[in-house]
CSV table of C-alpha atoms in Angstrom, one decimal:
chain,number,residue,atom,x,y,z
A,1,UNK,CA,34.8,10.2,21.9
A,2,UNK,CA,34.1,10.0,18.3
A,3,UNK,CA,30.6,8.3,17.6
A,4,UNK,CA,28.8,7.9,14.3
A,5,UNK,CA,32.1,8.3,12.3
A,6,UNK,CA,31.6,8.2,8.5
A,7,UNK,CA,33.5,5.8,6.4
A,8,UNK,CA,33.6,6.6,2.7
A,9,UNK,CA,34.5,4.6,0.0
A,10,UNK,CA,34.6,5.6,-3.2
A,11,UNK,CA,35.3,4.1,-6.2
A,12,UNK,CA,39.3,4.0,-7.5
A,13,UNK,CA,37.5,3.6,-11.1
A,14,UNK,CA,35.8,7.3,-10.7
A,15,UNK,CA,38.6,9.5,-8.7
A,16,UNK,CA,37.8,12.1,-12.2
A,17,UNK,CA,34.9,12.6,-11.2
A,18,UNK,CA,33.9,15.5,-9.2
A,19,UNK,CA,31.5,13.5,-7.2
A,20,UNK,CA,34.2,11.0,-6.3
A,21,UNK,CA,36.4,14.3,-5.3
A,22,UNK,CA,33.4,15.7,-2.7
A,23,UNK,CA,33.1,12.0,-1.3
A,24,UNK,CA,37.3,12.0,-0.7
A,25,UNK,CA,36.7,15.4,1.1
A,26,UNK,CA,34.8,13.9,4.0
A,27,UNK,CA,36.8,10.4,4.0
A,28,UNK,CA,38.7,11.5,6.5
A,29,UNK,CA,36.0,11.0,9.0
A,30,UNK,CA,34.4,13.2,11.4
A,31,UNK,CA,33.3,13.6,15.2
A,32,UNK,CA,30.4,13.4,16.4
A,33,UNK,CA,30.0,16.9,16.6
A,34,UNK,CA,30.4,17.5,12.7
A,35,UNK,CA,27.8,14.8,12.5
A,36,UNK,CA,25.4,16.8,14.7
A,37,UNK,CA,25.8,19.6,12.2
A,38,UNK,CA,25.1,17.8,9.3
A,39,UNK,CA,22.2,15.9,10.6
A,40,UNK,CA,21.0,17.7,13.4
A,41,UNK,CA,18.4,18.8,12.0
A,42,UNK,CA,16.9,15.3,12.2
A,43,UNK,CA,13.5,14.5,13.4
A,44,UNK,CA,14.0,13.3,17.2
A,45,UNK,CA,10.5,11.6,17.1
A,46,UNK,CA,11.0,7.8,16.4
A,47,UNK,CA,11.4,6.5,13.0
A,48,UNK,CA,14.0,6.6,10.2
A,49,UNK,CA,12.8,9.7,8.6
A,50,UNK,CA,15.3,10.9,5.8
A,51,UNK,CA,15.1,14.4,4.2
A,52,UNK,CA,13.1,13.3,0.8
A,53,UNK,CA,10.0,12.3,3.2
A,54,UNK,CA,10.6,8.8,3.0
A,55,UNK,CA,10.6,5.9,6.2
A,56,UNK,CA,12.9,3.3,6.9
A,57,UNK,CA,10.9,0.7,7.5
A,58,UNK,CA,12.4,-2.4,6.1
A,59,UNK,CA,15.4,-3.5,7.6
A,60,UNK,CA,18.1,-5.7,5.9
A,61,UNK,CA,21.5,-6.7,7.9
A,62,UNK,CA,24.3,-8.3,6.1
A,63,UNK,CA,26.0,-11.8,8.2
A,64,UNK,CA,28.7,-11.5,6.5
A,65,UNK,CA,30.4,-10.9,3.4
A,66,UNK,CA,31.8,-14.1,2.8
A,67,UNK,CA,29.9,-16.9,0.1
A,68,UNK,CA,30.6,-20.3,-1.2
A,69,UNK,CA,29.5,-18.9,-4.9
A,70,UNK,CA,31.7,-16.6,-7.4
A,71,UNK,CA,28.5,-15.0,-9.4
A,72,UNK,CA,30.4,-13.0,-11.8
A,73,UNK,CA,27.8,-10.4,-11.1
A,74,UNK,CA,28.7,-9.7,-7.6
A,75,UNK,CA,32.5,-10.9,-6.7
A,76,UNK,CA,35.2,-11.1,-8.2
A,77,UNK,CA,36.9,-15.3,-9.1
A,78,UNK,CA,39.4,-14.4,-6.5
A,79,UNK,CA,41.5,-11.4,-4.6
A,80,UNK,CA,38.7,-10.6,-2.1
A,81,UNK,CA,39.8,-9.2,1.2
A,82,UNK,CA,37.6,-10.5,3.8
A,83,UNK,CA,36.2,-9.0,7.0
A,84,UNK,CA,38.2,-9.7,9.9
A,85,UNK,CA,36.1,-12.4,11.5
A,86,UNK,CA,36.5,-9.9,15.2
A,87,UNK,CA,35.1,-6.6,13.0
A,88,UNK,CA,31.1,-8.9,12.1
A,89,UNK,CA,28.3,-8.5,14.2
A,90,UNK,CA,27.7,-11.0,16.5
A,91,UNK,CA,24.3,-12.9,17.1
A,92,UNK,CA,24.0,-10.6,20.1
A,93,UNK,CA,24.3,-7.7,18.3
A,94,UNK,CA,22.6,-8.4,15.3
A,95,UNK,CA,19.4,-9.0,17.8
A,96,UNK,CA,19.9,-5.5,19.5
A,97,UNK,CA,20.2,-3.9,16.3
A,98,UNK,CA,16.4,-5.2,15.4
A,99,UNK,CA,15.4,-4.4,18.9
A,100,UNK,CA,16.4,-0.9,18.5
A,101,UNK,CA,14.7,-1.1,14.9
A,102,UNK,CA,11.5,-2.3,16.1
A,103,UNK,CA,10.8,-0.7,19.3
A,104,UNK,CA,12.0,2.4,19.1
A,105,UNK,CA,12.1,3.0,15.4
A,106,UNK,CA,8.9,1.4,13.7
A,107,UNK,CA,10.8,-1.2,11.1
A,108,UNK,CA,8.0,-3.6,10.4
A,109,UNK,CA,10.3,-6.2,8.5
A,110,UNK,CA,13.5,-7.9,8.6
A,111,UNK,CA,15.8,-9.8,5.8
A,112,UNK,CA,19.4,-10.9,6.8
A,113,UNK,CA,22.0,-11.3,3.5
A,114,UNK,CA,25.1,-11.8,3.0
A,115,UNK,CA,27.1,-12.7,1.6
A,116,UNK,CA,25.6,-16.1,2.1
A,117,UNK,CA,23.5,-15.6,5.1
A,118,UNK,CA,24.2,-19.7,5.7
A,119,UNK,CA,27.6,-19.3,6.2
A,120,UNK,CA,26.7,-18.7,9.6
A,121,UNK,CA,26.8,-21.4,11.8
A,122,UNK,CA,24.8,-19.2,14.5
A,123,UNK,CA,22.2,-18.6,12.0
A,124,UNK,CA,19.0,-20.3,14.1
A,125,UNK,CA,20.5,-18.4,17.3
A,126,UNK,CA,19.8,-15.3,15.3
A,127,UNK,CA,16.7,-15.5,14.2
A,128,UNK,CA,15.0,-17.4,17.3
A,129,UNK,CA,16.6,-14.3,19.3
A,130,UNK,CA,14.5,-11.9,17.1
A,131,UNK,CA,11.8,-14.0,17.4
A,132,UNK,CA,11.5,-14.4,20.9
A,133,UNK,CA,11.3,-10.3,21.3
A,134,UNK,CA,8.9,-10.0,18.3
A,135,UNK,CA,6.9,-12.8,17.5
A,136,UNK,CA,5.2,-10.7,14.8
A,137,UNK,CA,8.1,-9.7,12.5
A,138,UNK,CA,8.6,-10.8,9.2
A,139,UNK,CA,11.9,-12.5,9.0
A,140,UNK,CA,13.0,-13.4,5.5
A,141,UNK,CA,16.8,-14.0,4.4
A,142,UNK,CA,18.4,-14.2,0.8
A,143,UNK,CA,20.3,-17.0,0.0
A,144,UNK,CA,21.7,-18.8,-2.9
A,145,UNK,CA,20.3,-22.1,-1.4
A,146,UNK,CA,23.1,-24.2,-0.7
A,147,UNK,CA,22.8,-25.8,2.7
A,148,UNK,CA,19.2,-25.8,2.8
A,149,UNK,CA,18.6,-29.1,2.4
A,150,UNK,CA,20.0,-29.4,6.0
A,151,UNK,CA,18.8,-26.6,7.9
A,152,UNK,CA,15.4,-25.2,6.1
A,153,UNK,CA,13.8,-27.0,8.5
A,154,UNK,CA,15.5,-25.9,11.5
A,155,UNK,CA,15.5,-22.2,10.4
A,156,UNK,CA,11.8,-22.3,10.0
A,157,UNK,CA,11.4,-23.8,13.6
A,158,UNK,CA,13.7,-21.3,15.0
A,159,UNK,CA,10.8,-18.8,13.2
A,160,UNK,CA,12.3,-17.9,10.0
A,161,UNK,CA,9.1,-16.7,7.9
A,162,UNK,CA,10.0,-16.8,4.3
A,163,UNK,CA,12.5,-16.7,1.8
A,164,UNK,CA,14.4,-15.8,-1.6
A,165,UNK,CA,16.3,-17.9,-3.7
A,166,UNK,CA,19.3,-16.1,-6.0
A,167,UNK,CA,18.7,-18.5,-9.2
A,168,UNK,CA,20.0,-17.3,-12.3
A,169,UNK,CA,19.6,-20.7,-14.5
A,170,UNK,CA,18.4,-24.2,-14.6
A,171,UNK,CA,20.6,-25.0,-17.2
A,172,UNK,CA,24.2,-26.8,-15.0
A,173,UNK,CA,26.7,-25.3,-18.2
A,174,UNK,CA,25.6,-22.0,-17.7
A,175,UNK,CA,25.3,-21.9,-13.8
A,176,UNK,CA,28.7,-23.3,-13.8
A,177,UNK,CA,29.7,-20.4,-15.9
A,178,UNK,CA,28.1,-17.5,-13.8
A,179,UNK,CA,28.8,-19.1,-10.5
A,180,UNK,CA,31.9,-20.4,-11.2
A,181,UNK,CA,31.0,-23.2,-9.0
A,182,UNK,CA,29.2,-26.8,-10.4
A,183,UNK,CA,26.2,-26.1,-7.0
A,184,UNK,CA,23.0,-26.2,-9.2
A,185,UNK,CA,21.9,-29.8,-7.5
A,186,UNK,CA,22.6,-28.4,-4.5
A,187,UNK,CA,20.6,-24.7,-5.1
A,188,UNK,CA,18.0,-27.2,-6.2
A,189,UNK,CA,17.3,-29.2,-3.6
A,190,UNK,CA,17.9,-26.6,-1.3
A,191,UNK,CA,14.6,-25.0,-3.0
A,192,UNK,CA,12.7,-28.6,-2.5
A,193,UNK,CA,14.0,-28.5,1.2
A,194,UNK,CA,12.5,-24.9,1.3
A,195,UNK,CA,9.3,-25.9,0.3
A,196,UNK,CA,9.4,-29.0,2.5
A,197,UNK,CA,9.5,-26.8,5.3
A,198,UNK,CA,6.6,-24.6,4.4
A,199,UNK,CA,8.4,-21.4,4.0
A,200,UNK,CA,6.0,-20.4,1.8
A,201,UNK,CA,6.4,-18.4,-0.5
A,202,UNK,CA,9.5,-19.3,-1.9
A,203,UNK,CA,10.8,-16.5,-4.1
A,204,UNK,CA,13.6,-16.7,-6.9
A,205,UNK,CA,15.8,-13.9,-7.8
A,206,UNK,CA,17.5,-13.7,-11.1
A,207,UNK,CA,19.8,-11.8,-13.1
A,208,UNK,CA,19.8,-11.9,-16.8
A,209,UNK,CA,22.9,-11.0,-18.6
A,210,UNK,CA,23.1,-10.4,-22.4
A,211,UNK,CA,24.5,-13.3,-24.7
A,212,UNK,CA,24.7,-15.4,-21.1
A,213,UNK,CA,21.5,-16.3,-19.8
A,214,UNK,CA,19.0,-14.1,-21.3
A,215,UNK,CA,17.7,-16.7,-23.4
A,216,UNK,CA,16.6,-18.7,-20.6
A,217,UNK,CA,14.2,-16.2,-18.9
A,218,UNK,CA,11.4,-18.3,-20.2
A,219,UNK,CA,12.8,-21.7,-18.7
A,220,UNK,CA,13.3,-20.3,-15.0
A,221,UNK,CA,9.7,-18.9,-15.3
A,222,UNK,CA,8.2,-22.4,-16.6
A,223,UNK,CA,10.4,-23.9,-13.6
A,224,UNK,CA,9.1,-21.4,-11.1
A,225,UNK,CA,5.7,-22.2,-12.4
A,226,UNK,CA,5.5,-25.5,-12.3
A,227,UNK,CA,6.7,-25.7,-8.4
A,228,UNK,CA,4.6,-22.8,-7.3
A,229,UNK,CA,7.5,-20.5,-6.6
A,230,UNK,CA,7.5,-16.5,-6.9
A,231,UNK,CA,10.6,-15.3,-9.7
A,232,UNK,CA,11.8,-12.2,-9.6
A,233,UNK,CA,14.2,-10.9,-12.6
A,234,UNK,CA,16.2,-8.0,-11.2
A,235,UNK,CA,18.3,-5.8,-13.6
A,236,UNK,CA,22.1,-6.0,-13.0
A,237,UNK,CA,22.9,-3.0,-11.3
A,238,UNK,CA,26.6,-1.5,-11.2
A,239,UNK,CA,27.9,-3.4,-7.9
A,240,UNK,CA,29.9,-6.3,-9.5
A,241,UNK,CA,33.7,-6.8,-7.9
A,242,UNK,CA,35.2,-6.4,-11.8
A,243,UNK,CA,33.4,-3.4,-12.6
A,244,UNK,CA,32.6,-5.0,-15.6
A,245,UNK,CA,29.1,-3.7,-15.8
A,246,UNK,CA,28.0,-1.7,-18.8
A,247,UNK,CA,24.4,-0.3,-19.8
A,248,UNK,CA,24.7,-2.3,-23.3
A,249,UNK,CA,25.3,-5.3,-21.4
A,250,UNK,CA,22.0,-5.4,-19.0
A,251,UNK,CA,18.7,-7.1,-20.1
A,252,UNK,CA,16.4,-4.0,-19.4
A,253,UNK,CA,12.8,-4.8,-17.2
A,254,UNK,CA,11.5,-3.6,-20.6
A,255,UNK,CA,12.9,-6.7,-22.5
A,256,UNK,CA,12.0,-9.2,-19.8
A,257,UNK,CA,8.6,-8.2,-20.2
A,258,UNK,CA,9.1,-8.8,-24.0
A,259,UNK,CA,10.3,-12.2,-24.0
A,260,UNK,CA,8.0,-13.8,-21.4
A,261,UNK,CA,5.0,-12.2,-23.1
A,262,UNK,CA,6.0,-14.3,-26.3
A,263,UNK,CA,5.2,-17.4,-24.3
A,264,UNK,CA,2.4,-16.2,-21.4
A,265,UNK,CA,-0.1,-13.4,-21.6
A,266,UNK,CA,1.0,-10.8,-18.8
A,267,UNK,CA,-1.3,-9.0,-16.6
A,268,UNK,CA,-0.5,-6.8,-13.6
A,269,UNK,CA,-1.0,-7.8,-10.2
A,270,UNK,CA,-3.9,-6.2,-8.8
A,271,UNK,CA,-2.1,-6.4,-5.2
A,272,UNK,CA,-1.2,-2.8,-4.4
A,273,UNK,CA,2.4,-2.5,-5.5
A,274,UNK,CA,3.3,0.2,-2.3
A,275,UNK,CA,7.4,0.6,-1.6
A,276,UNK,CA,7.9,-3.0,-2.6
A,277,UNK,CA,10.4,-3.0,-5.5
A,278,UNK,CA,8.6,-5.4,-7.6
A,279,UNK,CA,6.4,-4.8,-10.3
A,280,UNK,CA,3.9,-7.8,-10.4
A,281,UNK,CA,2.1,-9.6,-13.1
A,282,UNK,CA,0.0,-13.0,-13.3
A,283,UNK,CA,0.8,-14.8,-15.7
A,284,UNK,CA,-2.1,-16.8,-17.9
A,285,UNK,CA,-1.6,-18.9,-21.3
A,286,UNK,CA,-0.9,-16.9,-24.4
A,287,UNK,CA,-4.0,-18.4,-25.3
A,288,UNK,CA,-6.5,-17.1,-22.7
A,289,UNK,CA,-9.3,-14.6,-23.3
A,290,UNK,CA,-7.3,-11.2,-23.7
A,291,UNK,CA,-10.0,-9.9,-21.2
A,292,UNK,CA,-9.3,-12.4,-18.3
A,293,UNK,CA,-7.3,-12.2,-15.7
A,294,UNK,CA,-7.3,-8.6,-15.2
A,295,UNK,CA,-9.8,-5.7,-14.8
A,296,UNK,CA,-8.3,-3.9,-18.5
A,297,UNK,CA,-7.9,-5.6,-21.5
A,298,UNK,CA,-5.2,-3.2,-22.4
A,299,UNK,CA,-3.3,-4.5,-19.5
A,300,UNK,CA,-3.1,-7.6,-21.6
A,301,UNK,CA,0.0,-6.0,-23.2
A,302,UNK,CA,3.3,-5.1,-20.4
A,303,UNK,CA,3.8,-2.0,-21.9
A,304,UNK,CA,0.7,-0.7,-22.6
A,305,UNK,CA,-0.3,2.6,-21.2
A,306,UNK,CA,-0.7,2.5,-17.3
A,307,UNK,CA,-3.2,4.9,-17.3
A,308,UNK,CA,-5.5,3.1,-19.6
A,309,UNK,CA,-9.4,3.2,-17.8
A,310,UNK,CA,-10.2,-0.2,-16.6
A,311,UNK,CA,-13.2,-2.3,-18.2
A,312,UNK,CA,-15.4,-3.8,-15.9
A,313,UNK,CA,-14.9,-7.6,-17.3
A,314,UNK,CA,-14.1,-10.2,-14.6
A,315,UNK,CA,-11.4,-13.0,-14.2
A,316,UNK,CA,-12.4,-15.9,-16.8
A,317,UNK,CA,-8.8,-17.6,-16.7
A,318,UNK,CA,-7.0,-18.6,-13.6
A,319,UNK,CA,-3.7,-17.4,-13.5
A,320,UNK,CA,-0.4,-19.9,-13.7
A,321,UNK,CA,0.9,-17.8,-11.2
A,322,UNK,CA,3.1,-14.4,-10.8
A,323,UNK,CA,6.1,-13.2,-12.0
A,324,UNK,CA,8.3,-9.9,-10.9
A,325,UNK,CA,10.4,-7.7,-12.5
A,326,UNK,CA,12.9,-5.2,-10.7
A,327,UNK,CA,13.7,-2.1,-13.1
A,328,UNK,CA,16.5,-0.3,-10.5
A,329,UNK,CA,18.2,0.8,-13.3
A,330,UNK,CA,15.6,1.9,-16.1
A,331,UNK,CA,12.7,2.3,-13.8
A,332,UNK,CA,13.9,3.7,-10.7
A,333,UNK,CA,11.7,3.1,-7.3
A,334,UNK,CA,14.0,5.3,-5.1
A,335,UNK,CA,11.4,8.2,-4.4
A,336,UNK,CA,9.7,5.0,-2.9
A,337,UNK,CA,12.3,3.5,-0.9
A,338,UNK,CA,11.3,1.4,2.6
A,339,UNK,CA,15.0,0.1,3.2
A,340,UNK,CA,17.4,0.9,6.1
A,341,UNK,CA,20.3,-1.2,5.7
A,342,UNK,CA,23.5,-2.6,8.1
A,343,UNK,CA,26.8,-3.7,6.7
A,344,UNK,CA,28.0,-6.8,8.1
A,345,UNK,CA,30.1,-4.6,10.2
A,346,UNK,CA,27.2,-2.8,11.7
A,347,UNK,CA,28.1,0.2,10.0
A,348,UNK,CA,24.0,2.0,8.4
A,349,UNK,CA,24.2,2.1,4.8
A,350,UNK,CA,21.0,4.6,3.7
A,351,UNK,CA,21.1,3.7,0.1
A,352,UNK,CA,22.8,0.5,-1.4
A,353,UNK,CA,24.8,3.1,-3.7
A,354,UNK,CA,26.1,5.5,-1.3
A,355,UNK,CA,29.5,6.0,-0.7
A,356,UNK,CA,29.2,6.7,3.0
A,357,UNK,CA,28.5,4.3,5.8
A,358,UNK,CA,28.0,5.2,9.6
A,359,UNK,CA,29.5,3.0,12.4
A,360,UNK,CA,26.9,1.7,15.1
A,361,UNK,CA,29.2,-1.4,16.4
A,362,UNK,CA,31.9,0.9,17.4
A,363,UNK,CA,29.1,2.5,19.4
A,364,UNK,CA,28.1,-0.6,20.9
A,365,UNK,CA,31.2,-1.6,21.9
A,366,UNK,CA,32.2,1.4,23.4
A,367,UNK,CA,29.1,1.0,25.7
A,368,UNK,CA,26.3,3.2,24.0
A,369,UNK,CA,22.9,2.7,25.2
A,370,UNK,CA,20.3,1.8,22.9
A,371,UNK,CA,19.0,5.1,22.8
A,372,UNK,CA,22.1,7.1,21.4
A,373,UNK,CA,22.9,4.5,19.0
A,374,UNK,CA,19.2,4.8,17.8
A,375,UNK,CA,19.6,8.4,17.3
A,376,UNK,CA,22.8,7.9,15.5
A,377,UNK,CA,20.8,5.6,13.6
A,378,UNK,CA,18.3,8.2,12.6
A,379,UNK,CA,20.9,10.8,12.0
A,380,UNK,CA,22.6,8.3,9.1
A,381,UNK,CA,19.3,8.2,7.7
A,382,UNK,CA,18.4,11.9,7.7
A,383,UNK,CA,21.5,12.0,5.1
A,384,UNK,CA,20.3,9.6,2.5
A,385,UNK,CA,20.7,10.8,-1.2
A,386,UNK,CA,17.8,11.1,-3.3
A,387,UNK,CA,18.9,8.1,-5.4
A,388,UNK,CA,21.2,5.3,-6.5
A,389,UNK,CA,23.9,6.9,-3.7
A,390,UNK,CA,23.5,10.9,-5.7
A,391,UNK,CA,20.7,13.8,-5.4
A,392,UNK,CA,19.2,12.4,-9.0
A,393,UNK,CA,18.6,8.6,-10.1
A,394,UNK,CA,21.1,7.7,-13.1
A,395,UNK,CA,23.4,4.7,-12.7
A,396,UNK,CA,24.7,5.3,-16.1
A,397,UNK,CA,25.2,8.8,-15.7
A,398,UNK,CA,28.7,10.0,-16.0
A,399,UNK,CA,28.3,11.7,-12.5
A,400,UNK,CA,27.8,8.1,-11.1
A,401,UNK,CA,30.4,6.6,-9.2
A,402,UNK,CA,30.2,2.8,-8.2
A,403,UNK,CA,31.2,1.8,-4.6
A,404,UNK,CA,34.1,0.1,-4.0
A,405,UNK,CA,32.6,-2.2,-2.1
A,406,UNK,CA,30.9,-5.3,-4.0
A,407,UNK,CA,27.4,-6.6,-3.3
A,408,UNK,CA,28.4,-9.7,-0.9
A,409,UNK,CA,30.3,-7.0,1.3
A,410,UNK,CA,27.1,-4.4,1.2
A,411,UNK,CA,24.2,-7.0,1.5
A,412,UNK,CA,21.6,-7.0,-1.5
């Protein structure tokens, strides 16, 4: 029997490229035994060692790939071929999956995604099952908010921890335009229910896009502010269903930075930053001592130099509250990278760019005890590229090639 069988999917825009040529040599799948050569050399002690030195810790399974949103950033407006409803996890599965994660292999937190992780109905069942075997796991999800208002509260009783909000805009014209969907009041009193419940903290992720929303980056910070809510601007990254994306087009970390520190004074986060993707800062009035609210009064400026020696001058202003930014184009964290992740077809996905994806529901279904599809687990770990899906970081490198598959169908 054939276990652990790589599917590869690269993408129809890059077939020139000799990367996209290598990734087409192996698509034809391979046995078990083949994977045993390439990855047998795997560490047989638990965890989800890969070659680079770096542990798997952080798990994040995708529900599904479906959502009741068209961000023009990760789908397409229409054309998407769904997962056959028989080929998705089910609760069951999805529980045994973090089982094997936690037990055997270490993983010390959990996020489910979609797609829109509320699109399942069996959502509660999930998580409570996860909770019952580990009632000291993490369990956050990503959503875009919609349907909260009628379930935060029963997801935090079935022992949903925390949290994130996709958010892109408070302004309806121009959520209607990148969502291609009029669901702001909804997103927004999905965050209200959130809060409501005490899923605390609430974070926000957004995506600024040049000439569409960048100019609003102060407004979803002052919003985020003013209800006590952690934001998070990510950079667009390469995985949208029109391949649209272009370097020119993305609002760097760099120019986030800029703009909000023409309204707030930014200071970094004195919270050790770890694998955590984030780069934190509090943010105090523009006003404030340039001295407060951080150790260094060079930190007062984003960009200053991170190596500048630390004064010993003490908080004088308390902060407003934190902000994030997520460089994974211009500031790569990959030499740093915690995540393990499962498609919504329970196939392991070591890198969000990779073009190569292992199957660990066939092995399930085929009756596979926990502990080989644990090792065939580590194995598809053992192979993760060095970053963004290649040996080098460089998503606008001509030797990257973007997955075929979109975000919704990966998980984010």
């Amino acid at each position: 029997m054939s276990l652990g069988i790589p599917t590869v999917r690269a993408s129809t825009a890059g077939d020139s490229h000799e990367t996209a040529a290598a990734l087409h040599a192996g698509a034809h799948g391979a046995t078990k035994a083949e994977l045993d050569q390439r990855a047998g050399d795997a560490p047989t002690a638990p965890g989800l060692l890969d070659r680079h030195g770096r542990l798997g810790t952080d798990l994040r399974i995708s529900l599904t790939d479906k959502c009741n949103l068209r961000c023009t950033y990760c789908m397409p407006a229409d054309g998407m071929d769904w997962m056959p409803p028989p080929s998705l996890l089910t609760a069951a599965e999805v529980v045994r999956l973090v089982d094997i994660a936690v037990a055997v292999h270490g993983v010390r937190d959990l996020r489910l995604t979609g797609g829109e992780p509320l699109i399942r109905p069996d959502l509660e069942d999930i998580i409570a099952g996860v909770r019952s075997s580990h009632p000291d796991l993490p369990i956050a999800i990503t959503t875009n908010g919609i349907g909260l208002t009628k379930r935060a509260a029963t997801l935090a009783a079935a022992g949903l921890t925390r949290l994130n909000v996709s958010l892109d805009t408070i302004d309806a014209d121009t959520f209607r335009a990148l969502a291609r969907r009029n669901r702001l009041a909804d997103v927004l009193a999905g965050i209200d229910a959130a809060l409501a419940a005490d899923l605390h903290p609430v974070k926000v992720n957004a995506v600024l896009m040049r000439g569409e929303n960048d100019d609003q980056a102060p407004d979803l910070l002052a919003f985020a502010l003013e209800r006590g809510l952690d934001l998070r601007f990510i950079e667009q990254m390469p995985l949208d269903g029109d391949h649209g994306w272009t370097r020119e087009g993305m609002v760097t970390a760099r120019e986030v930075r800029e703009l909000l520190s023409q309204h707030w004074r930014l200071v970094p986060d004195d919270v050790p930053r770890g694998g955590a993707p984030a780069e934190l800062w509090r943010v105090l009035p523009l006003d404030s001592d340039p001295d407060s609210g951080s150790g260094s009064g060079s930190d007062s400026d984003p960009n200053a130099d991170p190596d500048a020696v630390p004064s010993s001058r003490t908080d004088a202003a308390e902060p407003l509250g934190r902000v994030g930014v997520i460089a994974s184009v211009t500031e790569p964290f990959c030499s740093a990278c915690t995540r393990t992740r499962i498609t919504a077809d329970g196939k392991v996905r070591s890198c969000l760019f990779s073009h190569e994806e292992f199957d660990l529901a066939s092995a399930m279904r085929s009756g596979e005890s926990d502990d080989v599809v644990a090792r065939l687990w580590q194995q598809a770990m053992w192979l993760k590229p060095a970053a963004h899906g290649m040996e080098k970081p460089g998503l606008d490198s001509d030797d990257y090639v973007q997955p075929d598959r979109t975000m919704s169908a990966i998980g984010g």
